[in-house]
XYZ file of C-alpha atoms in Angstrom:
700
model
C -32.228 44.585 -17.762
C -31.915 40.809 -17.606
C -29.021 41.142 -15.171
C -31.053 43.432 -12.906
C -34.005 41.031 -12.967
C -31.721 38.146 -12.071
C -30.257 40.181 -9.237
C -33.713 41.007 -7.904
C -34.784 37.372 -8.000
C -31.588 36.294 -6.250
C -31.962 38.885 -3.500
C -35.556 37.789 -2.863
C -34.482 34.152 -2.694
C -31.747 34.994 -0.199
C -34.388 36.337 2.191
C -36.366 33.099 2.242
C -35.831 31.018 5.420
C -33.469 28.052 4.981
C -36.181 25.448 5.610
C -37.983 26.729 2.476
C -34.984 27.592 0.302
C -31.520 26.003 0.031
C -29.423 29.144 0.211
C -26.202 27.372 -0.784
C -27.710 26.414 -4.137
C -27.926 30.137 -4.924
C -24.171 30.692 -4.598
C -23.237 29.850 -8.236
C -25.736 32.478 -9.440
C -24.334 34.998 -6.987
C -20.812 34.294 -8.233
C -21.821 34.922 -11.844
C -23.653 38.130 -11.006
C -20.757 39.536 -8.982
C -18.525 39.184 -12.041
C -20.908 40.797 -14.545
C -22.689 43.540 -12.602
C -21.634 47.018 -13.708
C -23.363 49.146 -11.099
C -21.155 49.392 -7.981
C -24.216 49.865 -5.772
C -25.663 46.566 -6.947
C -22.336 44.841 -6.335
C -22.190 46.247 -2.807
C -25.799 45.222 -2.170
C -25.226 41.658 -3.339
C -21.994 41.311 -1.342
C -23.751 42.595 1.777
C -26.642 40.158 1.322
C -24.299 37.208 0.899
C -22.910 37.930 4.385
C -26.294 38.395 6.038
C -28.869 36.409 4.045
C -31.232 34.299 6.199
C -31.217 31.538 3.553
C -27.517 30.970 4.280
C -26.931 31.968 7.875
C -30.181 31.162 9.714
C -29.128 27.516 10.108
C -26.198 25.603 11.648
C -23.090 26.708 9.784
C -19.743 24.929 9.570
C -16.468 25.734 7.873
C -17.538 24.028 4.662
C -20.243 26.674 4.282
C -17.748 29.418 5.104
C -15.340 28.034 2.530
C -18.068 28.156 -0.101
C -18.668 31.826 0.699
C -14.958 32.517 0.295
C -15.112 30.665 -2.996
C -17.851 33.009 -4.256
C -15.672 36.098 -3.892
C -12.511 34.262 -4.911
C -14.069 32.937 -8.118
C -15.665 36.284 -8.962
C -12.316 38.057 -8.577
C -10.622 35.498 -10.823
C -13.418 35.962 -13.385
C -12.785 39.721 -13.398
C -9.110 39.062 -14.128
C -9.854 36.588 -16.900
C -12.462 38.805 -18.547
C -10.042 41.728 -18.720
C -7.275 39.543 -20.130
C -9.606 38.159 -22.812
C -10.947 41.518 -23.954
C -10.056 42.632 -27.474
C -7.904 45.752 -27.028
C -9.126 47.080 -30.427
C -12.677 47.493 -29.095
C -12.946 50.840 -27.279
C -14.620 51.270 -23.933
C -18.090 52.743 -24.003
C -21.119 51.831 -26.073
C -24.600 51.275 -24.728
C -25.099 50.642 -21.034
C -22.974 51.590 -18.036
C -19.236 51.565 -18.464
C -17.552 48.429 -17.093
C -15.865 48.806 -13.704
C -12.109 48.565 -13.465
C -10.499 46.323 -10.845
C -10.049 48.989 -8.202
C -13.657 50.135 -8.510
C -14.898 46.554 -8.390
C -12.822 45.769 -5.278
C -14.085 48.923 -3.580
C -17.675 48.022 -4.402
C -17.351 44.457 -3.120
C -15.560 45.434 0.100
C -18.330 47.941 0.701
C -20.569 44.952 1.368
C -18.713 44.297 4.632
C -21.075 46.500 6.613
C -22.844 46.527 9.954
C -25.556 44.132 8.731
C -23.192 41.181 9.282
C -20.780 40.293 12.113
C -17.091 41.074 11.759
C -15.970 37.475 11.335
C -18.016 37.153 8.131
C -16.232 40.195 6.733
C -13.104 38.085 6.680
C -14.776 35.728 4.205
C -15.361 38.576 1.791
C -12.018 40.336 2.125
C -10.040 37.092 2.214
C -11.849 35.753 -0.854
C -11.143 38.912 -2.897
C -7.485 38.977 -1.847
C -7.029 35.296 -2.709
C -8.766 35.749 -6.060
C -6.543 38.570 -7.234
C -3.252 37.737 -5.486
C -3.309 34.009 -4.769
C -0.929 31.708 -6.650
C 1.234 34.714 -7.644
C -1.466 36.228 -9.869
C -0.538 39.832 -8.890
C -3.838 41.183 -10.119
C -3.958 44.344 -7.991
C -1.932 47.502 -7.806
C 0.384 47.921 -4.843
C -1.862 50.469 -3.114
C -5.073 48.443 -3.503
C -3.403 45.269 -2.279
C -2.046 47.071 0.795
C -5.539 48.404 1.536
C -6.997 44.908 1.264
C -4.316 43.457 3.535
C -4.929 46.191 6.085
C -8.686 45.648 5.906
C -8.245 41.896 6.442
C -6.051 42.354 9.525
C -8.361 45.041 10.939
C -11.375 42.788 10.441
C -9.535 39.923 12.152
C -8.637 42.103 15.126
C -12.201 43.360 15.516
C -13.576 39.847 15.106
C -11.290 38.612 17.872
C -12.614 41.359 20.141
C -16.196 40.193 19.452
C -15.341 36.500 19.740
C -17.945 34.240 21.303
C -16.379 32.734 24.464
C -17.938 29.408 23.456
C -16.084 27.371 20.877
C -18.143 28.696 17.986
C -17.947 29.035 14.238
C -16.658 32.608 14.464
C -13.292 31.587 15.917
C -12.959 28.688 13.483
C -13.688 31.003 10.563
C -11.079 33.553 11.667
C -8.424 30.833 11.820
C -9.396 29.373 8.445
C -9.258 32.693 6.600
C -5.958 33.704 8.206
C -4.527 30.303 7.337
C -5.519 30.708 3.682
C -4.315 34.292 3.338
C -1.405 34.597 5.781
C 1.236 34.081 3.099
C -0.188 37.058 1.180
C 0.188 39.480 4.090
C 3.197 41.777 4.323
C 5.455 41.636 7.365
C 4.045 44.920 8.588
C 0.484 43.628 8.547
C 1.498 40.375 10.206
C 2.977 42.340 13.088
C -0.379 44.031 13.650
C -2.081 40.751 14.504
C -2.722 40.130 18.179
C -1.020 36.764 18.625
C -1.871 36.683 22.313
C -5.524 36.446 21.304
C -4.909 34.228 18.303
C -2.705 31.527 19.851
C -5.249 30.007 22.294
C -7.963 30.138 19.637
C -5.773 28.382 17.066
C -4.727 25.587 19.425
C -8.319 25.082 20.580
C -9.694 25.101 17.040
C -7.068 22.797 15.564
C -6.951 20.054 18.179
C -10.194 20.214 20.144
C -12.963 21.611 17.939
C -15.314 19.600 15.678
C -13.598 21.344 12.750
C -10.203 19.947 13.786
C -9.073 16.730 15.494
C -12.092 16.555 17.796
C -9.993 16.072 20.953
C -8.757 12.757 19.430
C -11.965 10.924 20.334
C -12.355 9.814 16.725
C -9.542 7.323 17.316
C -11.317 5.383 20.040
C -14.575 5.317 18.098
C -12.890 3.288 15.350
C -13.019 0.258 17.642
C -16.771 -0.109 17.260
C -16.372 -0.892 13.553
C -13.455 -3.325 13.872
C -14.895 -6.767 13.096
C -13.473 -10.264 12.979
C -13.572 -12.067 9.657
C -14.166 -15.798 9.193
C -10.392 -16.151 8.710
C -9.917 -14.905 12.305
C -8.488 -11.577 11.198
C -9.489 -8.054 12.175
C -11.091 -5.948 9.451
C -12.122 -2.316 9.250
C -14.646 -2.192 6.398
C -14.516 0.799 4.080
C -18.314 1.189 4.323
C -18.258 1.717 8.093
C -19.272 5.012 9.658
C -15.907 5.556 11.343
C -14.090 5.304 8.006
C -16.347 8.042 6.682
C -15.650 10.056 9.821
C -11.885 9.737 9.373
C -12.266 10.809 5.739
C -14.369 13.811 6.785
C -11.786 14.902 9.354
C -8.942 14.575 6.854
C -10.844 16.632 4.263
C -12.031 19.364 6.642
C -10.915 22.917 5.761
C -8.461 23.052 8.664
C -6.993 19.537 8.707
C -6.621 19.423 4.923
C -4.414 22.529 5.226
C -2.719 21.363 8.428
C 0.830 22.095 7.293
C 0.331 25.850 6.768
C -1.890 25.991 9.850
C 0.800 24.396 12.017
C 3.350 26.894 10.748
C 0.892 29.700 11.518
C 0.521 28.434 15.087
C 4.315 28.181 15.345
C 4.562 31.785 14.133
C 2.093 32.825 16.820
C 4.188 30.993 19.428
C 7.289 32.865 18.299
C 5.550 36.263 18.344
C 3.286 36.016 21.382
C 4.106 38.732 23.885
C 2.943 36.750 26.920
C 5.283 33.813 27.704
C 2.602 32.211 29.833
C 0.490 31.616 26.736
C 3.319 29.582 25.227
C 3.473 27.334 28.287
C -0.324 27.048 28.323
C -0.298 26.010 24.662
C 2.152 23.218 25.474
C -0.144 22.089 28.286
C -3.130 22.034 25.925
C -1.240 20.006 23.349
C -0.122 17.643 26.122
C -3.778 17.138 27.079
C -4.617 16.361 23.467
C -1.896 13.765 22.921
C -2.649 12.185 26.306
C -6.201 11.631 25.128
C -4.872 10.433 21.773
C -2.835 7.597 23.266
C -5.661 6.601 25.632
C -8.036 6.408 22.667
C -5.503 4.378 20.700
C -5.235 1.848 23.523
C -9.026 1.411 23.386
C -8.723 0.545 19.692
C -8.316 -3.126 18.727
C -5.744 -2.098 16.136
C -3.361 -1.218 18.970
C -3.328 -4.867 20.051
C -1.613 -5.932 16.829
C 2.140 -5.571 16.699
C 3.561 -4.049 13.542
C 5.385 -7.286 12.752
C 2.097 -9.238 13.043
C -0.136 -7.046 10.881
C 0.017 -9.317 7.821
C -1.039 -12.224 10.004
C -3.832 -10.653 12.044
C -5.265 -7.846 9.878
C -7.472 -8.182 6.821
C -5.665 -7.579 3.524
C -8.318 -5.171 2.223
C -8.156 -3.102 5.391
C -4.363 -3.017 5.231
C -4.603 -1.778 1.665
C -7.498 0.703 1.848
C -8.687 1.934 5.232
C -5.863 1.539 7.746
C -3.292 3.535 5.687
C -5.678 6.507 5.690
C -5.851 6.380 9.480
C -2.065 6.278 9.789
C -1.749 9.137 7.315
C -4.037 11.262 9.490
C -2.093 10.327 12.629
C 1.201 11.049 10.891
C -0.029 14.514 9.897
C -1.083 15.078 13.491
C 2.417 14.103 14.670
C 4.131 16.473 12.234
C 1.778 19.278 13.228
C 2.624 18.921 16.915
C 6.355 18.680 16.174
C 6.285 21.923 14.148
C 4.696 23.741 17.074
C 7.076 22.219 19.629
C 10.041 23.312 17.524
C 8.809 26.900 17.804
C 8.204 26.455 21.546
C 11.747 25.238 22.221
C 13.172 27.949 19.999
C 11.261 30.436 22.124
C 12.576 28.791 25.315
C 16.145 29.196 24.102
C 15.723 32.862 23.215
C 13.182 34.141 25.735
C 14.577 35.118 29.127
C 11.326 34.411 30.948
C 10.870 30.938 29.449
C 14.566 30.119 29.830
C 14.432 30.524 33.607
C 14.787 27.608 35.993
C 11.081 27.885 36.784
C 9.975 27.301 33.197
C 12.599 25.748 30.922
C 12.977 22.279 32.519
C 9.237 21.832 32.944
C 8.482 22.802 29.346
C 11.182 20.346 28.281
C 9.651 17.586 30.389
C 6.224 18.364 28.992
C 7.673 18.231 25.488
C 9.231 14.829 26.099
C 5.959 13.551 27.547
C 4.207 14.710 24.378
C 6.757 12.925 22.200
C 6.331 9.796 24.321
C 2.565 9.785 23.860
C 3.070 10.215 20.110
C 5.728 7.497 19.956
C 3.317 4.853 18.685
C 3.144 7.026 15.551
C 6.746 8.241 15.296
C 8.139 4.730 15.827
C 6.370 3.712 12.612
C 7.454 6.626 10.441
C 10.967 6.788 11.899
C 12.201 9.408 14.349
C 15.050 10.426 12.089
C 12.781 10.961 9.090
C 12.088 14.519 10.256
C 14.876 16.943 11.110
C 12.405 18.975 13.165
C 11.521 15.906 15.249
C 15.219 15.313 15.883
C 15.732 18.948 16.868
C 12.787 18.921 19.272
C 14.005 15.733 20.958
C 17.624 16.807 21.333
C 16.769 20.367 22.368
C 14.408 19.153 25.092
C 17.008 16.639 26.288
C 19.771 19.272 26.351
C 17.647 21.665 28.397
C 16.440 19.045 30.878
C 19.942 17.560 31.248
C 20.993 20.749 33.040
C 18.810 19.617 35.961
C 19.902 16.082 37.012
C 17.358 15.747 39.804
C 14.468 16.694 37.527
C 15.884 14.385 34.887
C 15.675 11.433 37.258
C 12.142 12.456 38.230
C 11.166 12.522 34.568
C 12.713 9.131 33.814
C 11.010 7.697 36.889
C 7.664 8.948 35.600
C 8.054 7.186 32.238
C 9.863 4.001 33.315
C 8.180 0.643 32.614
C 5.410 -0.044 35.080
C 6.915 -3.441 35.961
C 10.695 -3.470 35.778
C 12.221 -6.779 34.761
C 9.265 -7.958 32.659
C 8.335 -7.691 29.003
C 4.740 -6.396 28.738
C 2.255 -8.265 26.578
C 0.564 -5.242 24.974
C 2.368 -3.798 21.898
C 1.690 -0.236 23.065
C 3.428 -0.878 26.391
C 6.413 -2.329 24.550
C 6.444 0.754 22.342
C 6.583 2.968 25.434
C 9.401 0.799 26.804
C 11.289 1.424 23.578
C 10.830 5.166 24.037
C 12.132 4.896 27.592
C 15.234 2.972 26.515
C 16.046 5.339 23.654
C 15.436 8.477 25.691
C 17.265 7.249 28.788
C 20.364 6.648 26.709
C 20.541 10.390 26.028
C 20.636 11.133 29.771
C 23.221 8.571 30.916
C 25.910 11.246 31.385
C 23.941 13.245 33.974
C 22.108 10.721 36.134
C 23.597 9.017 39.197
C 25.160 5.530 39.103
C 22.556 4.256 41.556
C 19.705 5.410 39.346
C 21.412 3.892 36.302
C 21.670 0.536 38.049
C 18.271 0.504 39.746
C 16.212 1.827 36.821
C 18.041 1.810 33.487
C 19.819 -1.530 33.793
C 16.746 -3.189 35.295
C 14.551 -1.860 32.475
C 16.951 -3.198 29.844
C 17.649 -6.635 31.377
C 14.542 -8.495 30.115
C 15.173 -7.375 26.541
C 18.892 -8.249 26.343
C 18.376 -11.911 25.368
C 15.302 -11.225 23.202
C 16.948 -10.708 19.820
C 15.424 -13.804 18.224
C 11.897 -12.405 18.542
C 10.957 -10.257 15.534
C 8.462 -8.338 17.665
C 11.234 -7.253 20.015
C 14.150 -6.738 17.634
C 14.171 -2.942 17.830
C 13.744 -2.954 21.617
C 16.469 -5.600 21.880
C 18.924 -3.334 20.056
C 17.876 -0.330 22.158
C 18.422 -2.305 25.383
C 21.956 -3.287 24.357
C 22.688 0.291 23.332
C 21.465 1.628 26.681
C 23.492 -0.863 28.718
C 26.646 -0.071 26.759
C 26.006 3.658 27.232
C 25.710 3.127 30.992
C 28.916 1.094 31.063
C 30.785 3.767 29.092
C 30.239 6.501 31.708
C 33.355 6.790 33.949
C 31.255 7.375 37.065
C 29.504 4.051 36.477
C 32.677 1.958 36.870
C 31.296 0.041 39.832
C 28.017 -0.614 38.019
C 29.870 -1.786 34.914
C 32.160 -4.100 36.896
C 29.139 -5.630 38.633
C 27.068 -6.280 35.508
C 29.744 -6.915 32.883
C 30.039 -10.691 33.512
C 26.326 -11.177 32.944
C 26.392 -8.923 29.898
C 29.342 -10.735 28.312
C 27.689 -14.126 28.908
C 24.515 -12.814 27.329
C 26.424 -11.270 24.416
C 28.055 -14.572 23.478
C 24.777 -16.411 24.044
C 22.757 -14.331 21.575
C 25.430 -14.244 18.850
C 25.091 -15.208 16.038
C 21.506 -16.510 16.142
C 19.880 -13.418 17.651
C 22.512 -10.733 17.091
C 24.049 -9.547 13.835
C 27.790 -9.537 13.303
C 27.922 -5.763 13.097
C 26.084 -5.398 16.404
C 28.307 -7.973 18.091
C 31.469 -6.201 16.928
C 30.172 -2.856 18.156
C 29.091 -4.264 21.531
C 32.347 -6.126 22.163
C 34.450 -3.149 21.111
C 32.500 -0.913 23.505
C 32.991 -3.378 26.360
C 36.742 -3.488 25.701
C 36.878 0.292 25.648
C 35.070 0.435 28.989
C 37.435 -2.029 30.628
C 40.738 -0.808 29.121
C 42.881 2.068 30.452
C 42.307 4.851 31.274
C 38.853 3.753 32.487
C 38.389 3.400 36.275
C 37.610 -0.315 35.849
C 41.117 -0.897 34.473
C 42.636 0.386 37.712
C 40.650 -2.108 39.776
C 40.782 -5.054 37.335
C 43.728 -4.536 34.954
C 43.517 -8.098 33.598
C 39.855 -7.839 32.575
C 40.531 -6.841 28.912
C 42.857 -9.806 28.467
C 40.324 -12.133 30.062
C 37.609 -10.935 27.689
C 39.928 -11.387 24.725
C 40.826 -14.891 25.936
C 37.139 -15.826 25.952
C 36.746 -14.409 22.461
C 39.905 -16.126 21.203
C 38.921 -19.484 22.631
C 35.501 -19.419 21.012
C 36.858 -18.233 17.659
C 39.645 -20.843 17.584
C 37.894 -23.879 19.009
C 34.122 -23.765 18.668
C 33.012 -21.033 16.258
C 31.287 -22.104 13.065
C 33.060 -21.510 9.751
C 29.828 -21.606 7.749
C 28.746 -18.234 6.252
C 25.979 -16.641 8.266
C 22.623 -15.785 6.609
C 22.199 -12.201 5.332
C 20.025 -11.233 8.320
C 22.988 -11.908 10.607
C 25.484 -10.159 8.390
C 23.872 -6.701 8.757
C 24.700 -3.960 6.235
C 28.203 -2.631 6.402
C 28.992 1.042 6.323
C 29.263 2.490 2.836
C 32.725 3.218 1.580
C 34.238 4.855 -1.450
C 37.100 2.315 -1.526
C 36.270 -0.302 -4.212
C 38.263 -3.007 -2.449
C 36.536 -2.353 0.879
C 33.159 -2.279 -0.830
C 33.916 -5.602 -2.499
C 34.989 -7.122 0.819
C 31.763 -5.946 2.443
C 29.785 -8.108 0.007
C 31.546 -11.340 1.040
C 29.431 -13.494 3.424
C 31.278 -14.014 6.694
C 31.131 -16.815 9.231
C 30.740 -16.652 12.989
C 34.485 -17.243 13.307
C 35.308 -14.380 10.932
C 33.111 -11.962 12.881
C 34.787 -12.981 16.138
C 38.187 -12.325 14.574
C 37.038 -8.929 13.320
C 35.761 -8.101 16.825
C 39.207 -8.936 18.197
C 40.883 -6.725 15.583
C 38.459 -3.863 16.369
C 39.536 -4.019 20.026
C 43.307 -3.858 19.520
C 43.409 -0.054 19.588
C 42.350 -0.076 23.282
C 45.069 -2.433 24.564
C 48.219 -1.312 26.342
C 51.513 -1.751 24.512
C 52.536 -4.636 26.769
C 49.218 -6.330 25.956
C 49.711 -5.685 22.248
C 52.992 -7.554 22.481
C 50.996 -10.620 23.453
C 47.889 -10.154 21.339
C 49.293 -9.122 17.962
C 50.854 -12.590 17.380
C 47.723 -14.280 18.725
C 45.571 -12.209 16.377
C 47.790 -13.137 13.450
C 47.524 -16.805 14.442
C 43.741 -16.525 14.639
C 43.532 -14.819 11.236
C 45.436 -17.728 9.697
C 42.884 -20.112 11.212
C 40.045 -18.448 9.288
C 38.825 -20.306 6.225
C 38.012 -20.125 3.376
C 40.533 -17.728 1.871
C 37.956 -15.063 0.928
C 37.007 -14.570 4.577
C 40.667 -14.620 5.602
C 41.400 -11.850 3.095
C 38.664 -9.726 4.672
C 40.236 -10.240 8.107
C 43.724 -9.457 6.795
C 42.442 -6.267 5.173
C 40.744 -5.172 8.403
C 43.895 -6.015 10.399
C 46.094 -3.923 8.121
C 43.525 -1.127 8.237
C 43.542 -1.188 12.067
C 47.336 -0.898 12.147
C 47.666 1.842 9.552
C 44.568 4.059 9.410
C 45.155 6.065 12.592
C 43.111 4.067 15.096
C 46.232 3.570 17.239
C 47.837 6.387 19.173
C 51.530 7.211 18.625
C 52.937 4.759 21.165
C 50.786 1.844 20.037
C 51.371 2.641 16.371
C 55.154 2.694 16.943
C 55.041 -0.732 18.491
C 52.835 -2.063 15.678
C 55.366 -0.838 13.093
C 58.149 -2.518 15.057
C 56.195 -5.747 15.346
C 55.324 -5.732 11.665
C 58.831 -4.980 10.399
C 61.286 -6.557 12.864
C 59.336 -9.029 15.002
C 57.993 -11.228 12.212
C 54.542 -9.708 12.010
C 54.554 -9.376 8.244
C 55.676 -12.965 7.787
C 53.006 -14.232 10.229
C 50.255 -12.507 8.289
C 51.526 -13.126 4.777
C 53.174 -16.534 5.131
C 51.203 -17.922 8.051
C 52.246 -18.650 11.605
C 53.891 -22.011 10.957
C 56.028 -20.768 8.054
C 56.973 -17.676 10.025
C 58.051 -19.857 12.979
C 60.141 -22.097 10.746
C 61.844 -19.114 9.205
C 62.408 -17.663 12.637
C 64.148 -20.880 13.795
C 66.437 -20.673 10.807
C 67.182 -16.984 11.254
C 68.046 -16.137 14.835
C 68.144 -12.576 16.123
C 66.296 -9.405 15.305
C 67.208 -8.194 11.873
C 65.610 -5.548 9.716
C 63.229 -7.056 7.205
C 64.682 -7.402 3.743
C 67.586 -9.638 2.712
C 67.273 -11.670 5.932
C 68.275 -14.795 4.091
C 71.397 -13.147 2.676
C 72.482 -11.906 6.100
C 72.006 -15.374 7.544
C 74.072 -16.956 4.772
C 76.930 -14.528 5.273
C 76.960 -15.170 9.016
C 77.248 -18.907 8.468
C 80.152 -18.410 6.129
């Protein structure tokens, strides 16, 4: 009788208007009663009232309220499971009072509360809560038949709720997405196929990125600026007590954003299974609108004015430790969410005939790259290569767009720096320049030489000598990489011949102060490869490789420093399993040693007749390196270049001849002067080994 009295009091309280009674405070009592009631009619009545009670629903409702309703049914279902597991099997059923309901009867009674007194979208809260309570976290609390009925009921309720959806961005659509996100992993493949993804996809994108329950159209980012203050130490601070910090925390803890990973995969699944290809393209457009607003809002934020390398100098230590990391975590989650969806979009483009057409594929790819560009201020911090999905999206979009050279040039024109030939002052503009340089490098094989010269080279020129600036180091490396990529394209021979003198002058000017030894070696080797046969430049200027090597030789022999460079200029060497090579990589090298190594790296591109001249000169230069530890590194690299397969057959044959019969071994091992003295004593070309004995016999 006490249970019935409690039920009656609860039901009366649920009918009281919300301004007189806090309906949410009644939910713990409702949860307890659902788990202990024995009369199925009472259970059905209580479940029905929880979905229609004025004390709960006659007020503004958000997803936090909906999640608490789910929790009522979820917790009650878990309590039923626990009570059955804790029962003493020796005590028989029966005794005074109604017989306790079994699980199937209890589920049937609760689901009976999803009636016409409440709208369809609230039925999802009940059914989803029961399913999660019994089957969530691999509990397997229901029989196969009952679980299938619950799954079917959930999908049916979702379909009907979508049909009744308020065209305004209301709580009903948000609730449908939240429940499906929580329970989607519990649905069988057959039930998943029943969902109408054409209806779901627009609702999910709208709810996730534009609704107050999601990312709020990214306007939260610009509002942060109002709470950025300047401290007495002339630093920017974002106090943890500010309203915008609380807003960021609320967004991150909202029912949708806190489960953003599964939600993003659900949206990606909808993209893959939508029957209307136009909805996929429209979803990309909507996401593009969102990220466009995101980057505009970021520019309006004072935090965007601080370069990453300057944060310790211009930002408050407490903010760097407490509040700002939470903002970047939210932005990083937003980035990963968009990338997951774009991966599904490009997978659909590859496999869908309609989306793969010339009218759709290149434009979706361009839109994708625009989205990645607007998110680059986030991805440049976390690292583009940190996510395999991000790499796939980038390369897939590039591969698709590269099939359309004219559209490719139009795209690159649309994202090129606003003022070519100048380094912008704002960190965000420099970040976008970095994206342009990195992305353009992927298209160098398909764009015209004129475009490469007028746009790509001009965009890279201001950054080429900027290696000494820590703010520009990454852009500096990207600019060099882009220029070398342009030079390496055979069709760009005229462009390379025109700009190579300037580039070589700049290369020697920035090394070693502003360019690491590894980067210098790579750049010089690439230049030699571009100018050596069979490149078109070699046909027009066959002496250019030798001229470049002469410049390198002269600097290494006459003016290069022999003092070990600092670690920042050494740059990490590639890992190797060879202990000797690994040991050599740990030896600090001088400017002279790096120049010698660059010369050795370039030998594999020279013609045989040029090798005849440059092998002795290289040996002479190696012997000029000091101290002996650095010389040993150069000797090891020289031997490696001759013997590890870098040379083709003809070059390798000459190298063997030079080493064995032309005094090469003696020049390297004994030194140039000793080798020359021995050569004066021993005239003629003899096979190495017993040369002295042969000479003695000839004199006799």
